[in-house]
Amino acid sequence: MKLQTFGIGKDSERKITTYKFETCGKVIMLDCGGDRLTSSDVSDVDYLFISHEHLDHWQGLIRLITHFKNDCLIYTTQTTKKIIAEIFREKLTYEKFGAQKTNEILNRFNQIQTLYFFNEQKLDNDLKVTLYPSGHTFGSSMIYLVSPDVKLLYTGDMDYVSGKDYRTYYCPDSLEVDIIIMDGTNFLGNDFKTQFINKKAGAVKHINEIKFHVRPEKAVFLAQKLSEIKCLDEHVIIYENDLNWYLRIISEQGYNAYALNKIVLANHFMAPMDIPKTIRLSSRKFSEHNVDWSFGLHISKDDTVNFAHQFKSFPKVYFGHYCLKNYDDYLTSCKPYDFKLLGEGGNEL
Ligand SMILES: [Zn+2]
């Protein structure tokens, strides 16, 4: 199978985030973040799937959405659609396309279809898709496509921790998979983010309040992760005004990774005295550190191996989303497992 990939970022941190291939006469695109995507790259696409809200996976839509064919169907989860709609509107104001073009873009955006996790959707006589939670952000999905030619699982960005039920985002191991395109971010064993989260989780057990000064989506995501680690008996997420839209969507969607964890959203400056454990979210940066922590967790190396090997069908494993600059190091890391790296441009799978 021929797979075309598109990357994003400066040379020093460039990674592949967009994939395109053809099966049973249909052209499929997985994510749309590539910064060198052109109108001709998207003009023949029949189905586009957006895995999650992070811009590196869909930002090409802002520029190119009107260049997709009129009958191209774009799919994502409802949560992701709602979140990217907010970002989309903000970006459109900033880009200043003019009234007519802006309307055209918004119309196309509104036509994006939404899918539920675990529900198989027939796209065509020969083509079916099912989304599974990927554990990376609220509403983020893995995309499983089945045609007579190929059974392909694209994980998007993912988080998964083997042996921990509450941090395992599953798709059934009975799934028949020929090819997995996986999140290769941490395949060098660089798993500092998971360690960081776990350290924070440890701290939360002992203190009454923890503050995170990060971008809204990251802050909310961290709170979600902490809630999954079950370090709190009760979670009260205190947030600042500029997080409103994000939290509103999550609250409306009722998207909570685990029903057993109680997350209360409250917009208070101070934590109410009678609430024992609090997570405070803020989008402002720490003035003394001035850092913006990135909390979109990616699967660790060990768990990648575990995840890929769970399928009885022994799929071929390909990595995207790794730093292309470190190709040789990743290659060494992949060798013992016979995992393959995707290059930017054309690939033969
Ligand atoms: Zn991401």
Coordinates of C-alpha atoms and ligand atoms in Angstrom, one line a residue:
M1 CA 0.0 0.0 0.0
K2 CA 1.2 3.5 -0.8
L3 CA 1.0 6.0 2.0
Q4 CA 1.7 9.6 1.6
T5 CA 2.7 11.6 4.7
F6 CA 2.9 15.3 5.6
G7 CA 4.9 16.9 8.4
I8 CA 4.8 20.0 10.5
G9 CA 7.3 22.1 12.3
K10 CA 10.7 23.6 12.0
D11 CA 13.5 21.2 10.8
S12 CA 14.7 20.7 14.3
E13 CA 11.3 19.4 15.6
R14 CA 9.6 18.3 12.4
K15 CA 7.2 15.4 12.7
I16 CA 4.6 13.6 10.6
T17 CA 1.0 14.3 11.5
T18 CA -0.9 13.7 8.3
Y19 CA -1.4 10.5 6.3
K20 CA -3.1 9.9 3.0
F21 CA -3.8 6.6 1.1
E22 CA -6.2 5.0 -1.2
T23 CA -8.2 1.9 -0.6
C24 CA -11.0 0.4 -2.8
G25 CA -11.1 3.4 -5.0
K26 CA -11.5 5.9 -2.1
V27 CA -8.9 8.4 -1.0
I28 CA -8.6 8.7 2.8
M29 CA -6.8 11.3 4.8
L30 CA -6.0 10.8 8.5
D31 CA -5.6 14.2 10.2
C32 CA -4.8 17.4 8.4
G33 CA -2.0 19.2 10.2
G34 CA 0.8 19.3 7.6
D35 CA 2.2 22.8 7.1
R36 CA 3.1 22.1 3.5
L37 CA -0.2 20.6 2.5
T38 CA -1.5 22.3 -0.7
S39 CA -5.0 22.5 -2.2
S40 CA -4.1 19.8 -4.7
D41 CA -3.1 17.4 -1.8
V42 CA -6.6 17.6 -0.4
S43 CA -8.7 18.0 -3.6
D44 CA -9.1 14.3 -4.3
V45 CA -9.9 13.2 -0.7
D46 CA -13.1 11.3 -0.1
Y47 CA -12.9 10.9 3.7
L48 CA -11.0 12.9 6.2
F49 CA -10.7 11.9 9.9
I50 CA -9.6 14.3 12.6
S51 CA -8.1 12.4 15.6
H52 CA -8.1 15.2 18.1
E53 CA -8.1 18.9 18.9
H54 CA -4.4 19.7 18.8
L55 CA -3.6 22.1 16.0
D56 CA -0.7 20.1 14.6
H57 CA -3.4 17.5 13.6
W58 CA -5.9 19.7 11.9
Q59 CA -4.7 23.2 11.3
G60 CA -4.6 22.7 7.5
L61 CA -8.4 22.7 7.6
I62 CA -8.5 26.4 8.3
R63 CA -6.6 27.2 5.1
L64 CA -7.8 24.3 2.9
I65 CA -11.3 23.3 4.0
T66 CA -12.9 24.9 0.9
H67 CA -10.5 23.0 -1.3
F68 CA -11.8 19.6 -0.4
K69 CA -14.4 18.2 -2.8
N70 CA -18.0 19.1 -1.9
D71 CA -18.8 15.5 -1.3
C72 CA -15.8 14.8 0.9
L73 CA -17.0 13.7 4.3
I74 CA -15.0 14.9 7.3
Y75 CA -15.4 13.0 10.6
T76 CA -14.4 13.4 14.2
T77 CA -15.9 13.0 17.7
Q78 CA -18.5 15.4 18.9
T79 CA -16.2 16.6 21.7
T80 CA -13.4 17.3 19.3
K81 CA -15.7 19.1 16.8
K82 CA -16.9 21.4 19.6
I83 CA -13.5 22.2 20.8
I84 CA -12.0 22.8 17.4
A85 CA -15.0 25.0 16.5
E86 CA -14.0 27.4 19.2
I87 CA -10.4 27.5 18.0
F88 CA -11.6 27.7 14.4
R89 CA -13.7 30.8 15.0
E90 CA -10.9 32.5 16.8
K91 CA -8.4 31.7 14.0
L92 CA -10.8 32.9 11.3
T93 CA -11.1 36.3 13.0
Y94 CA -7.4 36.5 13.1
E95 CA -6.9 35.4 9.5
K96 CA -9.3 38.0 8.1
F97 CA -10.4 36.1 5.0
G98 CA -13.3 38.5 4.2
A99 CA -17.0 38.0 4.8
Q100 CA -17.7 35.7 1.8
K101 CA -14.8 33.4 2.2
T102 CA -15.3 33.3 6.0
N103 CA -19.0 32.2 5.4
E104 CA -17.9 29.6 3.0
I105 CA -15.4 28.2 5.4
L106 CA -17.8 28.1 8.3
N107 CA -20.5 26.4 6.2
R108 CA -18.0 23.6 5.3
F109 CA -16.9 23.4 8.9
N110 CA -20.5 23.0 10.1
Q111 CA -20.8 20.0 7.8
I112 CA -18.2 18.0 9.7
Q113 CA -19.8 14.7 10.8
T114 CA -19.5 13.3 14.3
L115 CA -19.1 9.7 15.4
Y116 CA -19.4 7.9 18.7
F117 CA -16.7 5.7 20.1
F118 CA -17.0 2.0 19.5
N119 CA -19.8 2.3 17.0
E120 CA -18.9 0.9 13.6
Q121 CA -19.9 3.2 10.8
K122 CA -20.3 2.0 7.2
L123 CA -18.9 4.6 4.9
D124 CA -19.3 2.8 1.7
N125 CA -20.1 -0.8 0.6
D126 CA -16.5 -1.8 1.1
L127 CA -15.4 0.6 3.8
K128 CA -16.1 0.8 7.5
V129 CA -14.7 2.9 10.3
T130 CA -14.8 2.6 14.1
L131 CA -13.3 5.2 16.6
Y132 CA -11.8 4.2 19.9
P133 CA -10.7 6.5 22.7
S134 CA -6.9 7.2 22.5
G135 CA -6.5 8.7 26.0
H136 CA -4.5 11.7 24.8
T137 CA -7.1 14.5 25.2
F138 CA -10.8 14.8 25.9
G139 CA -12.5 13.3 22.9
S140 CA -9.4 12.1 21.2
S141 CA -9.7 9.0 19.0
M142 CA -7.9 6.2 17.3
I143 CA -9.3 5.5 13.9
Y144 CA -9.9 1.9 12.7
L145 CA -10.6 1.4 9.0
V146 CA -11.6 -1.8 7.4
S147 CA -11.7 -2.4 3.6
P148 CA -11.3 -5.5 1.6
D149 CA -7.6 -4.4 1.0
V150 CA -6.5 -3.5 4.5
K151 CA -7.4 -3.3 8.2
L152 CA -5.6 -0.3 9.5
L153 CA -5.5 1.2 12.9
Y154 CA -4.3 4.8 13.2
T155 CA -3.7 5.7 16.9
G156 CA -3.3 9.4 16.5
D157 CA -1.6 10.8 19.5
M158 CA -2.2 8.3 22.3
D159 CA -1.6 7.5 25.9
Y160 CA -1.9 4.1 27.4
V161 CA -0.4 2.4 30.4
S162 CA -0.2 -1.3 30.5
G163 CA -1.3 -3.1 33.6
K164 CA -3.2 -0.2 34.9
D165 CA -6.9 -0.6 34.1
Y166 CA -7.7 3.0 34.8
R167 CA -5.1 4.3 32.4
T168 CA -5.6 1.9 29.6
Y169 CA -7.5 3.2 26.6
Y170 CA -8.5 0.2 24.9
C171 CA -9.5 -1.0 21.6
P172 CA -10.3 -4.7 21.8
D173 CA -7.3 -7.0 21.4
S174 CA -9.5 -9.2 19.2
L175 CA -9.4 -6.5 16.6
E176 CA -7.9 -7.7 13.3
V177 CA -5.2 -5.3 12.3
D178 CA -2.8 -5.6 9.4
I179 CA -1.2 -2.2 9.8
I180 CA -0.9 0.1 12.8
I181 CA 0.3 3.7 12.4
M182 CA 1.3 4.6 15.9
D183 CA 2.3 7.6 18.0
G184 CA 6.1 7.2 18.0
T185 CA 6.9 10.3 20.1
N186 CA 8.5 8.5 23.0
F187 CA 10.0 5.5 21.3
L188 CA 13.4 6.6 22.4
G189 CA 12.3 6.0 25.9
N190 CA 11.9 9.6 26.7
D191 CA 8.9 9.4 29.0
F192 CA 9.4 12.4 31.3
K193 CA 5.9 13.6 31.0
T194 CA 4.4 10.5 32.5
Q195 CA 6.9 10.6 35.3
F196 CA 6.1 14.3 35.9
I197 CA 2.3 13.6 36.1
N198 CA 2.9 10.7 38.5
K199 CA 5.1 12.9 40.7
K200 CA 2.4 15.6 40.8
A201 CA -0.2 13.0 41.6
G202 CA 1.9 11.9 44.5
A203 CA 2.1 15.4 45.8
V204 CA -1.7 15.9 45.5
K205 CA -2.3 13.2 48.0
H206 CA -0.7 15.3 50.6
I207 CA -1.6 18.8 49.9
N208 CA -4.9 20.6 49.7
E209 CA -4.4 22.5 46.5
I210 CA -2.3 22.2 43.5
K211 CA -2.0 25.0 40.9
F212 CA -1.2 24.6 37.2
H213 CA -0.4 27.6 35.2
V214 CA -0.5 26.3 31.6
R215 CA -2.5 26.7 28.5
P216 CA -6.2 25.9 29.1
E217 CA -6.4 22.7 27.2
K218 CA -3.2 21.5 28.8
A219 CA -4.4 22.4 32.3
V220 CA -7.7 20.7 31.9
F221 CA -6.0 17.7 30.5
L222 CA -3.6 17.4 33.4
A223 CA -6.6 17.5 35.8
Q224 CA -8.2 14.7 33.8
K225 CA -5.0 12.7 34.1
L226 CA -4.8 13.3 37.9
S227 CA -8.3 12.2 38.3
E228 CA -7.6 9.0 36.5
I229 CA -4.7 8.3 38.8
K230 CA -7.3 8.4 41.5
C231 CA -5.1 10.4 43.8
L232 CA -8.1 12.4 45.0
D233 CA -11.2 11.2 46.8
E234 CA -13.0 14.1 45.3
H235 CA -11.9 16.6 42.7
V236 CA -12.9 20.1 42.6
I237 CA -11.5 21.9 39.6
I238 CA -11.2 25.6 40.2
Y239 CA -10.7 27.5 37.0
E240 CA -10.2 31.0 35.8
N241 CA -12.5 32.8 33.4
D242 CA -10.5 32.2 30.2
L243 CA -10.9 28.5 30.6
N244 CA -14.7 28.8 30.4
W245 CA -15.3 27.7 26.9
Y246 CA -13.2 24.7 27.2
L247 CA -14.7 23.5 30.5
R248 CA -18.2 24.3 29.2
I249 CA -17.7 21.9 26.3
I250 CA -16.3 19.1 28.5
S251 CA -19.1 19.7 31.0
E252 CA -21.8 19.7 28.3
Q253 CA -20.4 16.6 26.7
G254 CA -20.2 14.9 30.0
Y255 CA -16.9 13.5 28.9
N256 CA -15.2 12.2 31.8
A257 CA -12.6 9.4 31.4
Y258 CA -14.0 7.5 34.3
A259 CA -17.4 7.8 35.8
L260 CA -16.1 6.8 39.3
N261 CA -14.2 10.0 39.6
K262 CA -16.1 13.0 40.7
I263 CA -15.1 16.1 38.9
V264 CA -16.8 19.3 40.0
L265 CA -16.2 22.4 37.9
A266 CA -16.5 25.5 40.0
N267 CA -15.5 29.0 39.1
H268 CA -14.2 30.3 42.5
F269 CA -11.2 32.3 43.3
M270 CA -10.8 30.4 46.6
A271 CA -11.4 26.8 47.2
P272 CA -14.4 26.4 49.4
M273 CA -13.3 25.4 52.9
D274 CA -15.4 22.3 53.1
I275 CA -13.9 20.7 50.1
P276 CA -10.9 18.7 51.0
K277 CA -8.9 18.3 47.8
T278 CA -8.7 20.9 45.0
I279 CA -7.1 21.2 41.7
R280 CA -6.8 24.8 40.6
L281 CA -6.4 25.6 36.9
S282 CA -5.0 28.7 35.5
S283 CA -4.0 29.6 32.0
R284 CA -1.4 32.1 33.2
K285 CA 2.2 31.2 33.3
F286 CA 4.2 31.0 36.4
S287 CA 5.8 34.4 36.6
E288 CA 9.0 33.0 38.3
H289 CA 9.4 30.1 35.9
N290 CA 7.6 31.4 32.8
V291 CA 7.2 28.0 31.4
D292 CA 4.3 26.4 29.5
W293 CA 4.3 22.8 30.4
S294 CA 3.1 20.5 27.7
F295 CA 0.8 17.9 29.1
G296 CA -0.5 16.1 26.1
L297 CA 0.8 12.7 27.1
H298 CA 2.2 10.2 24.6
I299 CA 2.5 6.5 25.1
S300 CA 5.8 5.3 26.5
K301 CA 8.2 3.0 24.7
D302 CA 7.4 -0.1 26.8
D303 CA 3.7 0.5 26.5
T304 CA 4.0 1.0 22.7
V305 CA 5.5 -2.5 22.5
N306 CA 2.8 -3.9 24.7
F307 CA 0.0 -2.2 22.8
A308 CA 1.2 -3.3 19.4
H309 CA 1.8 -6.9 20.5
Q310 CA -1.7 -7.3 22.0
F311 CA -3.2 -8.1 18.6
K312 CA -3.3 -11.7 17.6
S313 CA -3.1 -10.7 13.9
F314 CA 0.6 -9.5 14.3
P315 CA 0.2 -6.2 12.5
K316 CA 3.0 -4.3 10.8
V317 CA 3.8 -1.4 13.0
Y318 CA 4.8 2.0 11.6
F319 CA 5.6 5.2 13.5
G320 CA 4.7 8.7 12.8
H321 CA 4.8 11.7 15.1
Y322 CA 8.4 11.1 16.1
C323 CA 11.1 13.8 15.6
L324 CA 12.3 13.4 12.1
K325 CA 15.6 15.0 13.0
N326 CA 16.4 12.0 15.3
Y327 CA 15.6 9.4 12.6
D328 CA 18.7 7.4 13.1
D329 CA 18.2 7.1 16.9
Y330 CA 14.6 6.0 16.4
L331 CA 15.8 3.5 13.8
T332 CA 18.1 1.9 16.4
S333 CA 15.4 1.9 18.9
C334 CA 12.9 0.2 16.5
K335 CA 15.3 -2.5 15.2
P336 CA 14.8 -5.2 17.9
Y337 CA 11.0 -5.1 17.4
D338 CA 10.9 -4.8 13.6
F339 CA 8.9 -1.6 13.9
K340 CA 9.2 0.8 10.9
L341 CA 9.5 4.5 10.7
L342 CA 7.5 6.5 8.2
G343 CA 9.4 9.1 6.2
E344 CA 7.9 12.4 5.1
G345 CA 6.5 12.0 1.6
G346 CA 5.9 8.7 -0.1
N347 CA 6.0 5.4 1.7
E348 CA 5.5 1.8 0.6
L349 CA 3.8 -0.2 3.4
Ligands
ZN1 ZN -1.8 15.9 20.4

